[in-house]
XYZ file of C-alpha atoms in Angstrom:
651
model
C -100.487 -29.941 36.731
C -101.466 -33.424 34.902
C -101.902 -36.073 37.271
C -98.999 -38.592 36.966
C -100.029 -42.092 37.627
C -98.200 -44.281 40.288
C -97.228 -47.021 38.030
C -95.252 -44.670 35.953
C -93.213 -43.084 38.827
C -92.414 -46.535 39.867
C -90.879 -47.335 36.452
C -89.170 -44.056 35.790
C -87.742 -43.040 39.438
C -84.976 -45.233 39.221
C -83.673 -43.636 36.013
C -84.514 -40.145 37.179
C -82.293 -40.800 39.718
C -79.535 -42.283 38.193
C -79.687 -39.143 35.850
C -79.962 -36.770 38.811
C -76.958 -37.910 40.421
C -74.829 -37.490 37.406
C -75.850 -34.012 36.792
C -78.445 -34.333 34.219
C -81.600 -33.375 36.245
C -81.012 -31.527 39.410
C -84.035 -29.297 39.690
C -87.621 -30.347 40.876
C -89.205 -28.892 37.531
C -86.812 -31.249 35.457
C -88.134 -33.720 37.603
C -92.024 -33.169 37.319
C -90.976 -32.696 33.420
C -89.277 -35.903 32.949
C -92.093 -38.046 34.942
C -94.597 -36.191 32.512
C -92.738 -37.035 29.574
C -92.550 -40.754 30.777
C -96.305 -40.670 31.369
C -96.990 -39.858 28.074
C -94.642 -42.775 26.842
C -96.286 -45.239 29.173
C -99.837 -44.158 27.629
C -98.548 -44.424 24.209
C -96.857 -47.785 24.738
C -100.318 -48.867 26.307
C -102.614 -47.814 23.703
C -100.456 -49.133 20.830
C -100.366 -52.470 22.680
C -103.970 -52.303 23.072
C -104.370 -51.695 19.255
C -102.328 -54.490 18.380
C -104.267 -56.726 20.621
C -107.860 -55.437 19.199
C -106.264 -56.057 15.769
C -105.043 -59.776 17.039
C -108.748 -60.534 18.130
C -110.715 -59.293 15.124
C -108.390 -61.369 12.804
C -108.727 -64.404 14.837
C -112.472 -64.049 14.784
C -113.360 -62.441 11.324
C -110.353 -63.326 9.283
C -107.698 -61.092 7.448
C -109.092 -58.077 5.956
C -106.223 -57.403 3.943
C -102.868 -59.066 3.414
C -100.916 -56.021 2.710
C -102.523 -54.001 5.603
C -102.384 -56.517 8.120
C -98.510 -57.585 7.366
C -97.244 -54.522 6.609
C -99.413 -52.439 9.482
C -98.363 -54.906 12.327
C -94.633 -54.626 11.345
C -95.106 -50.738 11.901
C -97.367 -51.119 14.793
C -94.703 -53.283 16.379
C -91.894 -51.495 15.521
C -93.014 -48.446 16.991
C -94.487 -50.369 19.902
C -90.397 -51.383 20.238
C -89.206 -47.986 19.870
C -91.619 -46.311 21.977
C -90.657 -48.916 24.847
C -87.175 -48.550 24.232
C -87.640 -44.566 24.428
C -89.170 -44.723 27.901
C -86.088 -46.797 29.002
C -83.293 -45.227 27.088
C -81.482 -42.538 29.404
C -79.015 -41.898 26.537
C -79.527 -38.858 24.160
C -77.405 -40.841 21.325
C -79.602 -44.192 22.107
C -82.834 -41.739 21.652
C -81.725 -40.276 18.473
C -80.977 -43.331 17.154
C -84.566 -44.570 17.857
C -86.367 -41.582 16.408
C -84.351 -41.901 13.054
C -85.432 -45.961 13.235
C -88.731 -44.955 13.893
C -88.760 -42.296 10.785
C -87.000 -44.805 8.332
C -89.403 -47.389 9.388
C -92.387 -45.042 8.592
C -91.254 -43.373 5.834
C -90.551 -47.116 4.069
C -94.185 -48.320 4.984
C -95.530 -44.983 3.599
C -93.821 -45.826 0.296
C -94.686 -49.441 0.214
C -98.651 -48.355 0.597
C -98.120 -45.729 -1.784
C -97.606 -47.967 -4.434
C -99.345 -51.012 -2.990
C -101.902 -51.265 -5.763
C -99.553 -51.486 -8.591
C -97.211 -53.649 -6.911
C -99.898 -56.444 -6.354
C -100.396 -56.405 -9.961
C -97.047 -56.640 -10.872
C -96.985 -53.588 -13.242
C -94.747 -51.336 -11.288
C -91.253 -50.647 -11.421
C -89.331 -49.021 -8.658
C -87.566 -45.783 -8.875
C -84.549 -44.751 -6.714
C -86.485 -43.381 -4.249
C -88.565 -46.685 -3.547
C -85.365 -48.573 -3.789
C -83.640 -46.123 -0.666
C -86.943 -46.454 1.000
C -87.247 -49.895 0.683
C -83.449 -50.308 2.183
C -84.342 -47.873 5.288
C -86.838 -50.133 5.931
C -84.640 -53.255 5.876
C -82.304 -51.345 8.124
C -85.064 -50.670 10.809
C -86.058 -54.274 11.025
C -82.716 -55.398 11.521
C -81.789 -52.522 14.049
C -85.498 -53.318 15.680
C -84.353 -56.897 15.774
C -81.098 -56.434 17.519
C -83.156 -54.399 20.228
C -85.547 -57.175 20.545
C -83.729 -60.592 20.843
C -79.855 -59.431 20.515
C -77.083 -59.439 18.378
C -77.420 -62.813 16.817
C -80.145 -62.783 14.977
C -79.732 -59.258 13.663
C -75.985 -60.321 12.275
C -77.260 -63.282 10.410
C -79.934 -60.980 8.523
C -77.634 -58.245 8.165
C -74.904 -60.644 6.659
C -77.397 -62.066 4.291
C -78.607 -58.957 3.234
C -74.937 -57.830 2.387
C -74.486 -61.332 0.783
C -77.555 -60.923 -1.355
C -76.197 -57.477 -2.641
C -72.470 -58.586 -3.093
C -72.587 -62.196 -3.099
C -71.282 -62.125 -6.975
C -68.126 -61.188 -5.652
C -67.781 -64.146 -2.966
C -65.367 -67.137 -3.288
C -66.517 -70.836 -4.197
C -69.561 -71.919 -4.332
C -71.162 -68.983 -2.202
C -70.499 -67.204 -5.372
C -74.043 -66.331 -6.823
C -74.822 -65.063 -10.391
C -75.441 -61.641 -9.396
C -78.871 -59.734 -8.235
C -79.535 -56.092 -9.080
C -80.526 -53.721 -6.396
C -84.114 -53.241 -7.645
C -84.598 -57.006 -7.607
C -83.135 -57.549 -4.325
C -85.488 -54.626 -2.843
C -88.543 -55.737 -4.989
C -88.277 -59.359 -3.516
C -87.177 -58.200 0.197
C -89.594 -55.198 0.611
C -92.302 -54.849 -2.311
C -93.627 -58.266 -2.274
C -94.834 -60.994 -0.041
C -91.408 -63.002 -0.656
C -89.216 -61.033 1.847
C -90.106 -59.062 4.971
C -93.483 -59.795 4.561
C -93.690 -63.167 3.198
C -95.235 -66.320 4.673
C -93.802 -66.246 7.930
C -95.326 -62.986 8.743
C -98.397 -64.111 7.284
C -98.523 -67.260 9.934
C -97.578 -64.871 12.505
C -100.218 -61.821 12.395
C -103.060 -64.216 11.302
C -102.525 -67.478 13.662
C -99.720 -67.156 16.161
C -100.379 -64.128 17.742
C -103.644 -64.868 19.582
C -101.541 -67.515 21.396
C -99.231 -64.787 22.931
C -102.147 -63.252 24.135
C -103.549 -66.307 25.639
C -100.138 -66.885 27.507
C -100.079 -63.022 28.748
C -103.772 -64.087 30.023
C -102.665 -67.275 31.779
C -100.556 -65.108 33.917
C -102.649 -62.325 34.471
C -104.882 -65.162 35.833
C -101.873 -66.329 38.115
C -102.527 -69.743 36.432
C -98.721 -69.948 35.970
C -98.080 -70.097 39.801
C -100.831 -72.442 40.597
C -99.341 -75.074 37.912
C -95.821 -74.769 39.643
C -97.253 -75.784 43.134
C -99.357 -78.177 40.912
C -96.093 -79.812 40.094
C -94.641 -79.631 43.532
C -97.433 -81.390 44.892
C -97.464 -84.114 42.250
C -93.580 -84.802 42.499
C -93.483 -84.296 46.328
C -92.846 -87.812 47.298
C -90.398 -88.229 44.674
C -86.459 -87.750 46.023
C -85.652 -85.446 43.684
C -88.627 -83.436 44.810
C -88.232 -79.604 43.370
C -86.257 -80.953 40.527
C -88.675 -82.858 39.270
C -91.308 -80.489 40.015
C -89.334 -78.005 37.965
C -89.703 -80.759 34.975
C -93.540 -81.051 35.194
C -94.153 -77.135 35.701
C -91.861 -75.899 32.805
C -93.149 -78.577 30.550
C -96.424 -77.254 31.301
C -95.976 -73.592 30.676
C -93.329 -74.026 27.957
C -95.847 -75.227 25.618
C -97.418 -71.728 25.514
C -94.679 -69.502 26.310
C -93.374 -69.385 22.614
C -89.754 -68.793 24.250
C -87.200 -71.281 26.577
C -85.600 -68.031 27.777
C -88.969 -66.660 29.174
C -90.151 -70.023 30.447
C -86.521 -70.056 32.390
C -87.137 -66.425 33.977
C -90.982 -67.057 34.496
C -90.617 -70.661 36.318
C -87.114 -70.502 37.365
C -87.134 -67.887 39.848
C -89.568 -70.169 41.792
C -88.235 -73.591 41.187
C -84.372 -73.223 41.018
C -84.226 -71.551 44.533
C -86.366 -74.828 45.794
C -84.216 -77.222 44.130
C -81.024 -75.702 45.761
C -82.737 -75.984 48.988
C -83.207 -79.286 48.534
C -79.451 -80.184 48.486
C -78.875 -79.798 44.758
C -76.003 -77.758 43.129
C -76.550 -74.529 41.888
C -75.182 -75.721 38.673
C -77.676 -78.457 38.570
C -80.631 -76.609 39.672
C -79.955 -74.192 36.516
C -79.450 -77.221 34.505
C -82.550 -78.920 35.055
C -84.522 -75.849 34.998
C -82.832 -74.994 31.245
C -83.473 -78.587 30.062
C -87.013 -78.655 31.046
C -87.796 -74.781 29.940
C -86.517 -75.946 26.513
C -88.641 -79.087 26.128
C -91.700 -76.521 26.009
C -90.856 -75.797 22.679
C -91.691 -79.455 21.446
C -94.442 -80.552 23.296
C -97.939 -80.330 21.675
C -100.576 -79.194 21.575
C -99.190 -75.424 20.839
C -95.167 -75.911 20.900
C -94.235 -72.455 21.711
C -96.307 -71.575 18.265
C -93.925 -73.496 15.915
C -96.696 -76.056 15.332
C -99.011 -73.958 13.456
C -95.889 -72.566 11.177
C -95.125 -76.156 10.752
C -98.145 -77.147 9.709
C -98.296 -73.980 7.058
C -94.830 -74.790 5.788
C -95.286 -78.833 5.409
C -99.099 -78.211 4.230
C -99.623 -81.258 6.922
C -102.609 -80.940 9.472
C -102.098 -79.468 12.671
C -103.696 -82.223 14.461
C -101.121 -84.445 12.416
C -98.241 -82.672 13.655
C -99.363 -82.565 17.394
C -99.637 -86.228 17.154
C -96.477 -87.102 15.673
C -94.771 -84.380 18.220
C -96.468 -86.152 21.206
C -94.444 -89.482 22.028
C -90.889 -87.652 21.459
C -91.858 -84.863 23.804
C -93.088 -87.408 26.345
C -89.766 -89.571 25.885
C -87.534 -86.468 26.278
C -89.235 -85.181 29.753
C -89.421 -89.017 30.730
C -85.591 -88.978 29.937
C -85.245 -86.089 32.007
C -87.052 -87.548 35.009
C -84.927 -90.651 34.913
C -81.519 -88.233 34.686
C -82.551 -86.439 37.641
C -83.614 -89.483 39.665
C -80.314 -91.201 38.813
C -78.477 -87.912 39.675
C -80.436 -87.902 43.040
C -79.335 -91.118 43.804
C -75.514 -90.399 43.760
C -76.066 -87.130 45.855
C -76.278 -86.684 49.485
C -79.346 -84.666 49.806
C -80.798 -83.127 52.777
C -83.747 -84.726 54.716
C -86.225 -82.110 53.774
C -89.923 -82.978 54.683
C -92.036 -83.756 52.193
C -93.994 -80.626 50.917
C -97.554 -80.709 52.201
C -99.303 -78.682 49.473
C -102.887 -78.207 49.833
C -105.197 -76.339 47.200
C -108.106 -74.212 47.873
C -110.969 -74.341 45.861
C -110.020 -71.238 43.595
C -106.640 -73.069 42.705
C -108.499 -76.280 41.935
C -110.581 -74.452 39.897
C -107.680 -72.292 37.914
C -106.098 -75.518 37.318
C -109.535 -76.669 35.440
C -109.385 -73.672 33.230
C -106.144 -74.345 32.055
C -107.343 -77.636 31.091
C -110.446 -76.632 29.667
C -108.607 -73.659 27.649
C -106.324 -75.682 25.927
C -109.240 -78.721 25.562
C -111.290 -75.717 24.204
C -108.569 -75.095 21.621
C -108.077 -78.840 20.471
C -111.681 -79.427 20.133
C -112.354 -76.607 18.146
C -109.759 -77.082 15.509
C -110.938 -80.826 15.096
C -114.419 -79.219 14.331
C -112.856 -77.599 11.409
C -112.351 -74.180 12.504
C -109.118 -72.257 11.821
C -106.228 -72.204 14.608
C -106.732 -68.663 15.234
C -110.204 -69.097 15.895
C -109.398 -71.925 18.241
C -107.127 -69.635 20.230
C -109.949 -66.942 20.446
C -111.971 -69.557 21.761
C -109.249 -70.627 24.298
C -108.829 -66.874 25.197
C -112.582 -66.520 25.939
C -113.002 -69.524 27.919
C -110.006 -68.719 30.258
C -111.163 -65.218 30.334
C -114.857 -65.949 31.454
C -114.099 -68.709 33.826
C -110.793 -66.983 35.472
C -112.532 -63.734 35.962
C -115.569 -65.358 37.278
C -113.095 -67.291 39.949
C -111.123 -63.796 40.253
C -113.058 -60.841 39.917
C -110.810 -58.738 41.715
C -108.462 -58.898 38.726
C -111.147 -56.894 36.753
C -110.545 -53.844 38.574
C -106.942 -54.001 39.028
C -105.362 -51.216 36.946
C -101.906 -52.160 37.314
C -102.385 -56.011 36.312
C -104.403 -55.001 33.344
C -101.594 -52.345 32.170
C -98.850 -55.247 32.677
C -101.074 -57.666 30.890
C -101.629 -55.082 27.800
C -97.819 -54.271 27.717
C -96.722 -57.945 28.013
C -99.088 -59.389 25.378
C -98.555 -56.255 22.779
C -94.579 -55.996 23.407
C -93.941 -60.163 22.915
C -96.221 -59.625 19.947
C -94.307 -56.765 18.360
C -91.133 -58.647 18.658
C -92.259 -61.652 17.211
C -93.527 -59.669 14.107
C -90.157 -57.791 13.906
C -88.134 -61.238 14.346
C -89.923 -62.811 11.674
C -89.599 -59.779 9.195
C -85.853 -60.530 9.708
C -86.253 -64.133 9.046
C -88.144 -62.896 5.725
C -84.910 -61.292 4.746
C -83.050 -64.454 5.111
C -85.703 -66.454 3.418
C -85.665 -64.037 0.492
C -81.951 -63.832 -0.015
C -81.649 -67.413 0.229
C -84.235 -67.931 -2.444
C -83.027 -65.573 -4.622
C -79.284 -66.762 -4.577
C -80.240 -70.881 -4.021
C -77.381 -70.821 -1.724
C -79.483 -73.048 0.683
C -79.869 -75.783 -2.052
C -76.302 -75.507 -2.600
C -75.391 -75.910 0.950
C -77.617 -79.135 1.138
C -75.684 -80.430 -2.270
C -72.484 -79.844 -0.570
C -73.786 -81.798 2.751
C -75.050 -84.501 0.308
C -71.790 -84.800 -1.477
C -69.741 -84.939 1.857
C -71.609 -87.549 3.427
C -71.741 -89.750 -0.146
C -75.344 -90.733 0.407
C -75.037 -91.958 3.614
C -77.929 -91.374 5.739
C -76.100 -91.462 9.365
C -73.284 -89.030 8.205
C -75.787 -86.638 6.746
C -77.614 -86.635 9.833
C -74.704 -85.820 12.288
C -73.566 -83.085 9.957
C -77.375 -81.754 9.837
C -77.357 -81.938 13.435
C -74.021 -80.090 14.209
C -75.355 -77.492 11.676
C -78.585 -76.785 12.996
C -77.402 -76.366 16.309
C -74.922 -74.079 15.218
C -77.380 -72.155 13.177
C -79.886 -72.121 15.954
C -77.489 -70.820 18.620
C -78.730 -67.392 19.819
C -82.036 -67.702 18.196
C -85.314 -68.000 19.618
C -87.461 -71.020 18.217
C -89.455 -69.556 15.555
C -86.443 -67.875 13.577
C -84.423 -70.927 14.202
C -86.496 -73.373 12.886
C -87.564 -71.750 10.145
C -83.898 -70.544 8.752
C -82.536 -73.946 9.582
C -85.478 -75.866 7.683
C -84.995 -73.770 4.743
C -81.051 -74.250 4.742
C -80.765 -78.171 5.838
C -84.347 -79.704 5.148
C -83.935 -80.201 1.329
C -80.632 -82.078 2.005
C -82.543 -84.797 3.868
C -85.455 -85.002 1.777
C -83.113 -86.102 -0.961
C -82.072 -88.712 1.217
C -85.666 -90.225 1.235
C -87.022 -88.926 4.815
C -90.391 -88.026 4.704
C -91.012 -84.389 5.315
C -92.646 -84.350 9.144
C -89.584 -86.261 10.078
C -87.553 -83.944 8.373
C -89.050 -80.835 10.194
C -89.121 -82.303 13.596
C -85.519 -83.310 13.418
C -84.679 -79.904 12.412
C -86.999 -78.339 15.287
C -85.604 -80.835 17.781
C -82.005 -79.544 17.124
C -82.989 -75.677 17.027
C -84.462 -76.249 20.281
C -81.941 -77.847 22.042
C -79.346 -75.154 20.619
C -80.782 -73.343 23.553
C -78.719 -75.331 25.982
C -75.926 -76.358 23.769
C -72.668 -74.283 24.651
C -71.084 -72.091 23.604
C -74.247 -69.838 23.232
C -76.790 -71.429 25.221
C -79.496 -68.695 25.912
C -81.615 -70.982 28.460
C -78.556 -71.862 30.238
C -77.361 -68.154 30.445
C -80.570 -67.180 31.395
C -81.035 -69.385 34.506
C -77.447 -69.188 35.682
C -77.527 -65.792 37.256
C -80.988 -67.211 39.096
C -78.858 -69.871 40.413
C -75.658 -68.407 41.021
C -73.922 -70.732 38.903
C -71.402 -70.544 36.027
C -73.450 -70.189 32.532
C -70.738 -72.368 30.801
C -70.926 -75.286 33.553
C -74.892 -74.730 33.462
C -74.882 -75.389 29.719
C -72.507 -78.427 30.043
C -74.623 -79.883 32.893
C -78.155 -79.272 31.172
C -76.540 -80.855 27.843
C -75.435 -84.004 29.817
C -79.127 -84.140 31.295
C -80.795 -83.677 27.918
C -78.697 -86.057 26.464
C -81.615 -88.166 25.193
C -83.198 -85.278 23.780
C -80.026 -85.359 21.066
C -80.519 -88.903 20.415
C -84.434 -89.056 19.664
C -84.219 -86.928 16.298
C -82.019 -89.986 15.139
C -84.413 -92.503 16.964
C -87.438 -91.091 14.550
C -85.407 -91.232 11.457
C -84.260 -94.812 11.827
C -87.571 -95.544 13.768
C -89.999 -93.684 11.803
C -93.397 -95.190 12.746
C -92.341 -93.433 16.245
C -94.384 -90.678 14.778
C -97.609 -90.866 15.128
C -100.161 -90.251 12.669
C -97.709 -90.332 9.743
C -99.069 -93.328 7.896
C -97.321 -96.335 9.859
C -98.947 -99.464 11.445
C -99.985 -99.291 15.254
C -98.220 -102.600 15.997
C -94.865 -100.898 14.262
C -95.553 -97.729 16.118
C -95.774 -99.628 19.450
C -92.842 -101.570 18.919
C -90.880 -98.198 17.986
C -92.007 -96.743 21.027
C -90.942 -99.673 23.236
C -87.398 -99.477 21.366
C -86.668 -96.044 21.659
C -88.132 -95.645 25.521
C -85.649 -98.507 26.512
C -83.107 -96.782 25.078
C -83.641 -93.436 26.588
C -83.942 -94.722 29.876
C -80.324 -96.280 29.178
C -79.042 -93.302 28.079
C -80.335 -91.274 30.991
C -78.814 -93.691 33.498
C -75.969 -93.983 31.482
C -75.286 -90.273 32.499
C -75.257 -90.536 35.825
C -74.193 -93.979 36.863
C -74.612 -95.539 40.185
C -71.465 -95.380 42.238
C -69.153 -98.518 41.514
C -71.046 -98.638 38.335
C -69.275 -96.716 35.932
C -69.496 -99.645 33.422
C -72.914 -98.620 32.854
C -71.942 -96.080 30.595
C -70.584 -97.989 27.512
C -73.002 -100.767 28.202
C -75.972 -98.725 28.129
C -75.098 -96.459 25.259
C -74.173 -99.422 23.246
C -77.587 -101.275 24.178
C -79.067 -97.754 22.945
C -77.288 -97.984 19.987
C -78.577 -101.547 19.189
C -82.115 -100.535 20.148
C -82.198 -97.493 17.759
C -79.796 -97.785 14.648
C -80.086 -101.698 13.533
C -83.214 -103.714 12.305
C -85.867 -105.236 14.604
C -83.975 -108.463 15.435
C -81.135 -107.026 16.764
C -83.428 -104.485 18.482
C -85.248 -107.392 20.506
C -82.264 -108.935 21.423
C -81.062 -105.578 22.853
C -84.417 -104.776 24.329
C -84.266 -108.303 26.157
C -80.714 -107.410 27.465
C -81.761 -103.919 28.485
C -84.836 -105.241 30.662
C -82.578 -107.891 32.267
C -79.898 -105.366 32.878
C -82.568 -103.209 34.539
C -84.037 -105.848 36.791
C -80.503 -106.932 37.830
C -79.689 -103.244 38.875
C -83.088 -102.853 40.526
C -82.523 -106.167 42.593
C -79.115 -104.841 43.794
C -80.779 -101.169 44.789
C -83.587 -103.388 46.959
C -80.743 -105.206 48.620
C -78.556 -102.433 49.231
C -81.738 -100.782 50.794
C -82.579 -103.634 53.137
C -78.898 -103.734 54.408
C -78.759 -100.126 55.442
């Protein structure tokens, strides 16, 4: 009998046991047969993941060999990888049958694309009825794979937009479009570079996937755990202790993870129990992790992979995007620190001894590897290389130095399999997701409904910038709910971006505004994915966790307005240094006031209206009013500090 590896048995045993108890698998022969089938699936998943990683490395070093083969081929490989992984976990015959149908549909539609690829690229090809049906199968397969990857919300959005493209000429009011033929719709969505295989797909497969591999490699090298310990050591003497540590650790890891939910799960299992042990409530512990994890998506240099897409969409250099994002990200985390500290001051926390965390030489070197790898990425891009090649340099540095420190990992087969599958599956999911985004973008471009929506917002606001911004923020939160960062940003900026630019807001500021609210939708009720992921770990109510996280992160909801009314806040966007320094001072004071107003000291409830009022004066009015408010804010904080010092001396 063929040898079956222990890794496969461990993954399969619980599912087989459930089926045996249900009467589906009650003989030794059937159990062995099931194990053998699962082993084949495991090997197939690992092999296909390895193929995806190999293509990613090739493209990073040598560039794109063929747009058609890379974009379409990666979608096929990614889709099959998701299907194989789902087959490995599925215990339902009906579900397995559906997966096989999806695999056949995707394969046939990709074959049909390649059959006519040369004629399509020259524009001399007219679709036949079989082309249309095969393209339709491909779109349905992409939507179903999206549902399996990230849930129902994104799949429903893509499905509704696809239906709208076909039948929108029957819609009422301003939603009605002139009508699109089936051939034109399928040409744009499947047989061109304007739909599923459009610009987002190109950016992901040629630039972003290497950073997915980079994140998986850091996990293989256990650098993520060292970062958590570093954060604990750095904040050990702070009263809020583990809550502040969670903020630091999640910010460090979140910038490369690409997903607020993945960040919550990755670091939250360590930080949330420690926060609760310190005396914080379960709700507060989950809220801290949710808010901190979401902030990683707006933190340079990688910003959860959005930085590269934003640079591509706006045609603004990547380093300019990073410079513009730096100060708002620091202010966001600064606001979290102040809010957590203010909340801790009002809580009866357990008198835990300060943690005495020491690091051995290996852990110190692992921290250095993390810093050197990120520095290598930035330096390589400053030198003029592509972001993909810079990512390859970062991976190479991390691998060479990491395995020199941890040579035992070179021979750890289970760790390597986990790394390969993790990098391959996350890459596959991202490719499929941007394929669904391509459906949305293609329909919006064909119908023009995005521009009409922007015009409607502008007419509702009657050219009042603040009203436009509020409507935009609400729309961004609604559109972003339930979506990962990348598709949320892309869809929202396409629908909402034009209305802001019509009011004269610079393009970088527009995209950053949209990104912030797309990211913050992960903690905004009712569909707060990050909060819903953190709540079970803490044992708290998901909705109450989302409300608490929104309260903690309130400055994050104000900062996007700040860099519209204080545009010099975004460095590198053409404003004088003195003006930027002034804007940073105003917004920093406003952030502190808002955070402290959310958690005022006992007996200081008046700080809520006073603090919020001064914050509004600092951000939304001219320099004269802002400087007066700044003096008042500093005076208020000085008096508050004197009162706290006097109280501590008395006690």
